[in-house]
mmCIF file of C-alpha atoms in Angstrom:
data_model
loop_
_atom_site.group_PDB
_atom_site.id
_atom_site.type_symbol
_atom_site.label_atom_id
_atom_site.label_comp_id
_atom_site.label_asym_id
_atom_site.label_seq_id
_atom_site.Cartn_x
_atom_site.Cartn_y
_atom_site.Cartn_z
ATOM 1 C CA UNK A 8 136.390 30.556 94.288
ATOM 2 C CA UNK A 9 138.052 28.766 91.434
ATOM 3 C CA UNK A 10 141.481 27.486 90.583
ATOM 4 C CA UNK A 11 143.965 27.085 93.401
ATOM 5 C CA UNK A 12 142.606 29.892 95.567
ATOM 6 C CA UNK A 13 142.435 28.948 99.224
ATOM 7 C CA UNK A 14 138.910 29.152 100.651
ATOM 8 C CA UNK A 15 138.832 32.151 102.973
ATOM 9 C CA UNK A 16 136.213 34.310 104.659
ATOM 10 C CA UNK A 17 137.197 37.250 102.464
ATOM 11 C CA UNK A 18 136.749 35.337 99.211
ATOM 12 C CA UNK A 19 133.506 33.774 100.380
ATOM 13 C CA UNK A 20 132.035 37.153 101.283
ATOM 14 C CA UNK A 21 133.138 38.592 97.937
ATOM 15 C CA UNK A 22 130.999 35.928 96.269
ATOM 16 C CA UNK A 23 128.076 36.696 98.565
ATOM 17 C CA UNK A 24 128.361 40.431 97.780
ATOM 18 C CA UNK A 25 128.563 39.702 94.045
ATOM 19 C CA UNK A 26 125.363 37.653 94.121
ATOM 20 C CA UNK A 27 127.280 34.466 93.295
ATOM 21 C CA UNK A 28 126.179 32.599 96.425
ATOM 22 C CA UNK A 29 123.006 30.623 97.003
ATOM 23 C CA UNK A 30 121.136 31.689 100.141
ATOM 24 C CA UNK A 31 119.975 28.649 102.118
ATOM 25 C CA UNK A 32 116.602 28.473 103.827
ATOM 26 C CA UNK A 33 116.452 29.064 107.552
ATOM 27 C CA UNK A 34 114.512 30.849 110.255
ATOM 28 C CA UNK A 35 117.337 31.442 112.677
ATOM 29 C CA UNK A 36 119.234 34.598 113.494
ATOM 30 C CA UNK A 37 122.192 33.740 111.264
ATOM 31 C CA UNK A 38 122.312 33.469 107.468
ATOM 32 C CA UNK A 39 123.692 30.550 105.454
ATOM 33 C CA UNK A 40 125.018 30.426 101.902
ATOM 34 C CA UNK A 41 126.384 27.803 99.545
ATOM 35 C CA UNK A 42 129.288 28.874 97.346
ATOM 36 C CA UNK A 43 131.588 27.217 94.848
ATOM 37 C CA UNK A 44 134.922 26.321 96.386
ATOM 38 C CA UNK A 45 138.364 25.871 94.858
ATOM 39 C CA UNK A 46 138.912 22.797 92.746
ATOM 40 C CA UNK A 47 135.214 22.261 92.145
ATOM 41 C CA UNK A 48 134.220 21.744 95.773
ATOM 42 C CA UNK A 49 131.313 23.422 97.520
ATOM 43 C CA UNK A 50 131.450 25.395 100.747
ATOM 44 C CA UNK A 51 128.952 26.378 103.421
ATOM 45 C CA UNK A 52 129.235 29.981 104.604
ATOM 46 C CA UNK A 53 127.524 30.909 107.865
ATOM 47 C CA UNK A 54 127.236 34.654 108.526
ATOM 48 C CA UNK A 55 126.380 35.317 112.171
ATOM 49 C CA UNK A 56 124.140 38.234 113.055
ATOM 50 C CA UNK A 57 126.019 41.337 114.159
ATOM 51 C CA UNK A 58 124.543 41.273 117.658
ATOM 52 C CA UNK A 59 126.018 37.835 118.351
ATOM 53 C CA UNK A 60 129.323 38.279 116.580
ATOM 54 C CA UNK A 61 131.965 38.555 119.262
ATOM 55 C CA UNK A 62 135.420 37.383 120.167
ATOM 56 C CA UNK A 63 133.843 35.023 122.710
ATOM 57 C CA UNK A 64 131.733 33.388 119.978
ATOM 58 C CA UNK A 65 134.847 33.081 117.817
ATOM 59 C CA UNK A 66 136.824 31.390 120.585
ATOM 60 C CA UNK A 67 133.913 29.123 121.527
ATOM 61 C CA UNK A 68 133.531 27.773 117.992
ATOM 62 C CA UNK A 69 137.296 27.428 117.597
ATOM 63 C CA UNK A 70 137.517 25.465 120.865
ATOM 64 C CA UNK A 71 134.776 23.070 119.769
ATOM 65 C CA UNK A 72 136.331 22.698 116.309
ATOM 66 C CA UNK A 73 139.687 21.692 117.784
ATOM 67 C CA UNK A 74 138.031 19.075 119.983
ATOM 68 C CA UNK A 75 135.824 17.546 117.272
ATOM 69 C CA UNK A 76 138.141 17.361 114.275
ATOM 70 C CA UNK A 77 138.205 13.784 113.025
ATOM 71 C CA UNK A 78 134.720 12.878 114.274
ATOM 72 C CA UNK A 79 132.975 11.048 111.434
ATOM 73 C CA UNK A 80 129.894 13.277 111.548
ATOM 74 C CA UNK A 81 131.618 16.649 112.033
ATOM 75 C CA UNK A 82 132.321 19.122 109.158
ATOM 76 C CA UNK A 83 135.473 21.015 110.258
ATOM 77 C CA UNK A 84 136.028 24.748 109.981
ATOM 78 C CA UNK A 85 137.897 25.735 106.804
ATOM 79 C CA UNK A 86 138.249 29.406 107.727
ATOM 80 C CA UNK A 87 136.690 31.720 110.277
ATOM 81 C CA UNK A 88 136.920 35.415 110.971
ATOM 82 C CA UNK A 89 135.138 38.755 111.073
ATOM 83 C CA UNK A 90 133.806 40.511 108.004
ATOM 84 C CA UNK A 91 132.960 44.192 108.141
ATOM 85 C CA UNK A 92 130.003 45.451 106.164
ATOM 86 C CA UNK A 93 128.158 47.798 108.504
ATOM 87 C CA UNK A 94 129.044 46.037 111.740
ATOM 88 C CA UNK A 95 131.594 43.227 112.161
ATOM 89 C CA UNK A 96 129.996 39.827 111.578
ATOM 90 C CA UNK A 97 131.490 36.484 112.445
ATOM 91 C CA UNK A 98 131.740 34.282 109.343
ATOM 92 C CA UNK A 99 132.436 30.548 109.463
ATOM 93 C CA UNK A 100 133.339 28.587 106.322
ATOM 94 C CA UNK A 101 132.991 24.788 106.281
ATOM 95 C CA UNK A 102 132.646 22.097 103.628
ATOM 96 C CA UNK A 103 129.119 21.981 102.252
ATOM 97 C CA UNK A 104 127.526 18.606 102.961
ATOM 98 C CA UNK A 105 125.120 17.309 100.301
ATOM 99 C CA UNK A 106 122.270 15.048 101.273
ATOM 100 C CA UNK A 107 118.822 15.203 102.775
ATOM 101 C CA UNK A 108 117.864 16.547 106.207
ATOM 102 C CA UNK A 109 115.524 14.451 108.286
ATOM 103 C CA UNK A 110 112.070 15.895 108.897
ATOM 104 C CA UNK A 111 111.415 13.012 111.276
ATOM 105 C CA UNK A 112 114.318 12.550 113.703
ATOM 106 C CA UNK A 113 112.626 9.549 115.299
ATOM 107 C CA UNK A 114 114.339 7.390 112.683
ATOM 108 C CA UNK A 115 117.751 8.599 113.868
ATOM 109 C CA UNK A 116 117.447 8.383 117.631
ATOM 110 C CA UNK A 117 120.257 5.847 117.936
ATOM 111 C CA UNK A 118 122.565 8.045 115.853
ATOM 112 C CA UNK A 119 121.663 11.171 117.829
ATOM 113 C CA UNK A 120 122.543 9.416 121.087
ATOM 114 C CA UNK A 121 125.846 8.223 119.595
ATOM 115 C CA UNK A 122 126.655 11.851 118.763
ATOM 116 C CA UNK A 123 125.753 12.874 122.317
ATOM 117 C CA UNK A 124 128.043 10.168 123.684
ATOM 118 C CA UNK A 125 130.983 11.256 121.551
ATOM 119 C CA UNK A 126 130.443 14.915 122.434
ATOM 120 C CA UNK A 127 130.788 13.951 126.091
ATOM 121 C CA UNK A 128 133.912 11.868 125.506
ATOM 122 C CA UNK A 129 135.691 14.477 123.383
ATOM 123 C CA UNK A 130 135.162 17.121 126.049
ATOM 124 C CA UNK A 131 137.504 15.161 128.313
ATOM 125 C CA UNK A 132 140.643 16.881 127.061
ATOM 126 C CA UNK A 133 139.194 20.371 126.693
ATOM 127 C CA UNK A 134 140.523 23.201 128.829
ATOM 128 C CA UNK A 135 138.586 26.451 128.517
ATOM 129 C CA UNK A 136 137.791 29.564 130.453
ATOM 130 C CA UNK A 137 134.432 29.992 132.125
ATOM 131 C CA UNK A 138 133.408 32.579 129.514
ATOM 132 C CA UNK A 139 133.200 29.750 126.954
ATOM 133 C CA UNK A 140 130.805 27.705 129.102
ATOM 134 C CA UNK A 141 127.085 28.246 128.603
ATOM 135 C CA UNK A 142 123.945 26.910 126.956
ATOM 136 C CA UNK A 143 120.311 27.898 126.408
ATOM 137 C CA UNK A 144 119.556 27.263 130.088
ATOM 138 C CA UNK A 145 122.292 29.587 131.373
ATOM 139 C CA UNK A 146 120.344 32.895 131.156
ATOM 140 C CA UNK A 147 117.405 31.376 133.040
ATOM 141 C CA UNK A 148 119.653 29.825 135.672
ATOM 142 C CA UNK A 149 121.626 32.987 136.396
ATOM 143 C CA UNK A 150 119.020 35.699 135.810
ATOM 144 C CA UNK A 151 115.477 34.320 135.729
ATOM 145 C CA UNK A 152 113.808 37.411 137.212
ATOM 146 C CA UNK A 153 115.526 39.690 134.727
ATOM 147 C CA UNK A 154 114.638 37.495 131.747
ATOM 148 C CA UNK A 155 111.034 37.229 132.901
ATOM 149 C CA UNK A 156 110.712 40.997 133.306
ATOM 150 C CA UNK A 157 112.279 41.729 129.921
ATOM 151 C CA UNK A 158 109.987 39.425 127.953
ATOM 152 C CA UNK A 159 106.782 40.398 129.777
ATOM 153 C CA UNK A 160 105.841 43.321 127.444
ATOM 154 C CA UNK A 161 105.832 40.905 124.496
ATOM 155 C CA UNK A 162 103.460 38.423 126.124
ATOM 156 C CA UNK A 163 100.180 40.271 125.787
ATOM 157 C CA UNK A 164 96.994 39.588 123.837
ATOM 158 C CA UNK A 165 97.112 36.192 122.165
ATOM 159 C CA UNK A 166 100.421 35.431 123.879
ATOM 160 C CA UNK A 167 99.127 35.613 127.455
ATOM 161 C CA UNK A 168 99.226 31.838 127.595
ATOM 162 C CA UNK A 169 103.001 32.012 127.257
ATOM 163 C CA UNK A 170 103.169 34.361 130.237
ATOM 164 C CA UNK A 171 101.150 31.864 132.279
ATOM 165 C CA UNK A 172 103.428 29.010 131.168
ATOM 166 C CA UNK A 173 106.453 30.988 132.344
ATOM 167 C CA UNK A 174 104.914 31.648 135.719
ATOM 168 C CA UNK A 175 103.591 28.114 136.161
ATOM 169 C CA UNK A 176 106.679 26.185 135.142
ATOM 170 C CA UNK A 177 109.840 28.278 135.409
ATOM 171 C CA UNK A 178 110.616 27.327 139.010
ATOM 172 C CA UNK A 179 110.270 23.602 138.317
ATOM 173 C CA UNK A 180 112.309 23.805 135.116
ATOM 174 C CA UNK A 181 115.154 25.597 136.881
ATOM 175 C CA UNK A 182 115.125 23.092 139.740
ATOM 176 C CA UNK A 183 115.340 20.182 137.300
ATOM 177 C CA UNK A 184 118.201 21.822 135.406
ATOM 178 C CA UNK A 185 120.035 22.509 138.680
ATOM 179 C CA UNK A 186 119.834 18.839 139.670
ATOM 180 C CA UNK A 187 121.530 17.899 136.393
ATOM 181 C CA UNK A 188 124.282 20.533 136.586
ATOM 182 C CA UNK A 189 127.758 19.232 137.390
ATOM 183 C CA UNK A 190 130.181 22.052 138.305
ATOM 184 C CA UNK A 191 133.213 19.795 137.836
ATOM 185 C CA UNK A 192 132.254 18.284 134.454
ATOM 186 C CA UNK A 193 132.140 19.627 130.883
ATOM 187 C CA UNK A 194 130.404 18.348 127.777
ATOM 188 C CA UNK A 195 130.646 19.771 124.276
ATOM 189 C CA UNK A 196 127.363 21.391 123.375
ATOM 190 C CA UNK A 197 126.040 21.533 119.788
ATOM 191 C CA UNK A 198 122.976 23.525 120.785
ATOM 192 C CA UNK A 199 120.427 22.455 118.166
ATOM 193 C CA UNK A 200 120.359 18.705 117.519
ATOM 194 C CA UNK A 201 117.184 18.220 115.512
ATOM 195 C CA UNK A 202 116.261 16.458 112.293
ATOM 196 C CA UNK A 203 116.987 19.326 109.882
ATOM 197 C CA UNK A 204 120.550 19.439 111.199
ATOM 198 C CA UNK A 205 121.081 15.708 110.644
ATOM 199 C CA UNK A 206 122.098 15.171 107.021
ATOM 200 C CA UNK A 207 121.761 11.729 105.426
ATOM 201 C CA UNK A 208 122.862 10.490 102.023
ATOM 202 C CA UNK A 209 126.054 12.488 101.612
ATOM 203 C CA UNK A 210 129.616 11.157 101.721
ATOM 204 C CA UNK A 211 129.040 10.009 105.320
ATOM 205 C CA UNK A 212 126.184 8.005 106.875
ATOM 206 C CA UNK A 213 125.405 11.043 109.030
ATOM 207 C CA UNK A 214 126.672 14.619 109.181
ATOM 208 C CA UNK A 215 125.672 17.073 111.891
ATOM 209 C CA UNK A 216 125.483 20.638 110.577
ATOM 210 C CA UNK A 217 124.751 24.119 112.009
ATOM 211 C CA UNK A 218 127.305 24.546 114.778
ATOM 212 C CA UNK A 219 126.358 28.217 115.351
ATOM 213 C CA UNK A 220 125.533 27.683 119.024
ATOM 214 C CA UNK A 221 128.350 25.258 119.783
ATOM 215 C CA UNK A 222 130.192 25.581 123.049
ATOM 216 C CA UNK A 223 130.649 23.899 126.392
ATOM 217 C CA UNK A 224 128.104 23.071 129.064
ATOM 218 C CA UNK A 225 128.051 21.665 132.600
ATOM 219 C CA UNK A 226 124.731 19.882 132.094
ATOM 220 C CA UNK A 227 123.250 17.580 129.411
ATOM 221 C CA UNK A 228 121.579 20.458 127.568
ATOM 222 C CA UNK A 229 121.873 18.813 124.143
ATOM 223 C CA UNK A 230 120.204 15.648 125.439
ATOM 224 C CA UNK A 231 117.398 17.617 127.071
ATOM 225 C CA UNK A 232 116.591 19.546 123.922
ATOM 226 C CA UNK A 233 117.015 16.473 121.697
ATOM 227 C CA UNK A 234 114.469 14.606 123.814
ATOM 228 C CA UNK A 235 111.774 17.032 122.686
ATOM 229 C CA UNK A 236 112.963 17.432 119.095
ATOM 230 C CA UNK A 237 113.726 13.760 118.377
ATOM 231 C CA UNK A 238 110.686 12.142 119.996
ATOM 232 C CA UNK A 239 107.824 14.319 118.742
ATOM 233 C CA UNK A 240 105.234 12.857 116.402
ATOM 234 C CA UNK A 241 105.851 15.434 113.686
ATOM 235 C CA UNK A 242 107.857 18.472 112.759
ATOM 236 C CA UNK A 243 106.132 21.666 113.871
ATOM 237 C CA UNK A 244 104.235 19.980 116.665
ATOM 238 C CA UNK A 245 105.204 18.674 120.074
ATOM 239 C CA UNK A 246 103.131 15.650 120.986
ATOM 240 C CA UNK A 247 105.627 13.017 122.052
ATOM 241 C CA UNK A 248 105.607 9.603 120.390
ATOM 242 C CA UNK A 249 105.501 6.920 123.139
ATOM 243 C CA UNK A 250 107.588 4.485 121.080
ATOM 244 C CA UNK A 251 110.241 7.090 120.210
ATOM 245 C CA UNK A 252 110.387 8.326 123.801
ATOM 246 C CA UNK A 253 110.941 4.820 125.109
ATOM 247 C CA UNK A 254 113.704 4.251 122.556
ATOM 248 C CA UNK A 255 115.396 7.571 123.325
ATOM 249 C CA UNK A 256 115.473 6.962 127.085
ATOM 250 C CA UNK A 257 116.710 3.392 126.592
ATOM 251 C CA UNK A 258 119.589 4.507 124.385
ATOM 252 C CA UNK A 259 120.509 7.291 126.818
ATOM 253 C CA UNK A 260 120.605 4.779 129.638
ATOM 254 C CA UNK A 261 122.786 2.377 127.650
ATOM 255 C CA UNK A 262 125.252 4.836 126.082
ATOM 256 C CA UNK A 263 125.414 7.723 128.576
ATOM 257 C CA UNK A 264 124.293 6.015 131.784
ATOM 258 C CA UNK A 265 121.461 8.522 132.239
ATOM 259 C CA UNK A 266 119.174 6.894 134.840
ATOM 260 C CA UNK A 267 115.497 6.618 134.034
ATOM 261 C CA UNK A 268 114.813 8.464 137.279
ATOM 262 C CA UNK A 269 116.429 11.555 135.723
ATOM 263 C CA UNK A 270 114.207 11.557 132.624
ATOM 264 C CA UNK A 271 111.743 14.163 133.913
ATOM 265 C CA UNK A 272 114.544 16.497 134.978
ATOM 266 C CA UNK A 273 116.130 16.052 131.549
ATOM 267 C CA UNK A 274 112.844 17.088 129.949
ATOM 268 C CA UNK A 275 112.563 20.079 132.301
ATOM 269 C CA UNK A 276 116.060 21.151 131.312
ATOM 270 C CA UNK A 277 115.187 20.854 127.615
ATOM 271 C CA UNK A 278 111.957 22.769 128.118
ATOM 272 C CA UNK A 279 113.918 25.875 129.165
ATOM 273 C CA UNK A 280 114.832 26.266 125.494
ATOM 274 C CA UNK A 281 111.146 26.786 124.670
ATOM 275 C CA UNK A 282 110.758 29.754 127.013
ATOM 276 C CA UNK A 283 110.697 32.953 124.925
ATOM 277 C CA UNK A 284 113.440 35.456 125.618
ATOM 278 C CA UNK A 285 113.085 39.123 124.774
ATOM 279 C CA UNK A 286 116.448 39.321 123.037
ATOM 280 C CA UNK A 287 115.756 36.348 120.784
ATOM 281 C CA UNK A 288 112.279 37.478 119.742
ATOM 282 C CA UNK A 289 113.535 41.008 119.076
ATOM 283 C CA UNK A 290 116.430 39.856 116.908
ATOM 284 C CA UNK A 291 114.126 37.567 114.920
ATOM 285 C CA UNK A 292 111.840 40.522 114.271
ATOM 286 C CA UNK A 293 114.735 42.606 113.004
ATOM 287 C CA UNK A 294 115.589 39.924 110.471
ATOM 288 C CA UNK A 295 111.979 39.485 109.316
ATOM 289 C CA UNK A 296 108.880 41.046 110.886
ATOM 290 C CA UNK A 297 106.957 37.788 110.462
ATOM 291 C CA UNK A 298 109.448 35.686 112.423
ATOM 292 C CA UNK A 299 108.598 37.038 115.885
ATOM 293 C CA UNK A 300 104.890 36.046 115.770
ATOM 294 C CA UNK A 301 105.786 32.773 114.045
ATOM 295 C CA UNK A 302 108.215 31.897 116.835
ATOM 296 C CA UNK A 303 105.781 32.820 119.637
ATOM 297 C CA UNK A 304 103.103 30.666 118.040
ATOM 298 C CA UNK A 305 105.563 27.800 117.667
ATOM 299 C CA UNK A 306 106.611 27.769 121.317
ATOM 300 C CA UNK A 307 102.974 28.252 122.370
ATOM 301 C CA UNK A 308 102.198 24.860 120.819
ATOM 302 C CA UNK A 309 104.932 23.336 122.931
ATOM 303 C CA UNK A 310 103.448 24.681 126.169
ATOM 304 C CA UNK A 311 99.896 23.716 125.192
ATOM 305 C CA UNK A 312 101.064 20.089 125.217
ATOM 306 C CA UNK A 313 103.579 20.241 128.046
ATOM 307 C CA UNK A 314 101.569 18.705 130.915
ATOM 308 C CA UNK A 315 100.290 15.849 128.768
ATOM 309 C CA UNK A 316 103.799 15.125 127.537
ATOM 310 C CA UNK A 317 105.274 15.192 131.032
ATOM 311 C CA UNK A 318 102.659 12.701 132.209
ATOM 312 C CA UNK A 319 103.646 10.376 129.348
ATOM 313 C CA UNK A 320 107.329 10.858 130.135
ATOM 314 C CA UNK A 321 106.911 10.145 133.836
ATOM 315 C CA UNK A 322 104.931 6.979 133.103
ATOM 316 C CA UNK A 323 107.417 5.772 130.491
ATOM 317 C CA UNK A 324 110.421 6.354 132.758
ATOM 318 C CA UNK A 325 108.713 4.576 135.657
ATOM 319 C CA UNK A 326 107.880 1.564 133.484
ATOM 320 C CA UNK A 327 111.426 1.347 132.125
ATOM 321 C CA UNK A 328 112.922 1.622 135.600
ATOM 322 C CA UNK A 329 110.615 -0.943 137.199
#
């Protein structure tokens, strides 16, 4: 992509096919590349997996892009469309944002909450069909028995603990999520607000990247997931940091008016993301055979610490609300 050529999906994928793109590290279902853009710029190219490339995904990302353009931390879509190799894949081209991701999101809790607040505000003018509304909790809220039955064959041997976690906690998690669901309200949903998606040191104080799962939600799903990913003591583990947790809940109360009494339900909502789903594990395995076991081990660590973390959360919320 040199000269005056306009950055397009077609040109980006030509560079990928020619081996002129740098593949970026990631363990998700989609694949990211960095390519040279016109005029010396650099572009980020996100190629969605074929199984999740659909017109609904296209319209969901386009809806979010229209709502967020102009936000200081948002890299807008440059071009988006379907590219046919073997099966049509959704490709999204954005400006590439230089800088360093944060391995420890505890240092950016205030900024994460500011992003959450603006996502809620910018959803105010959005009008979208119900097919564009959904988040990681949606499959468990609408079809828990089906999801549980589908994943059961995967949870054998060393993964039996995950099966027990599902059976022990699923009812409580769904009840907490239901209490936070507002049928008459929408928020814009990023879907994965964690430290590696918060870029520092580029042209902006903060840029939020990886909008693959962006859409609309009727509950604070981003806040619930961010609670776990922003307040943990270290990347790859899930023991909550008491200081970070207190700061996160305080900022949520100040900026989004989330009452301390709702903190445990917010954590229950976020915990739904750590329940393994058959479709997700299977697609990870298709990309790389090592990713399925890696993912199951990763979420197992979350559930090994869940009760201890919830005790800390309940105590912290009670102290803040006293």
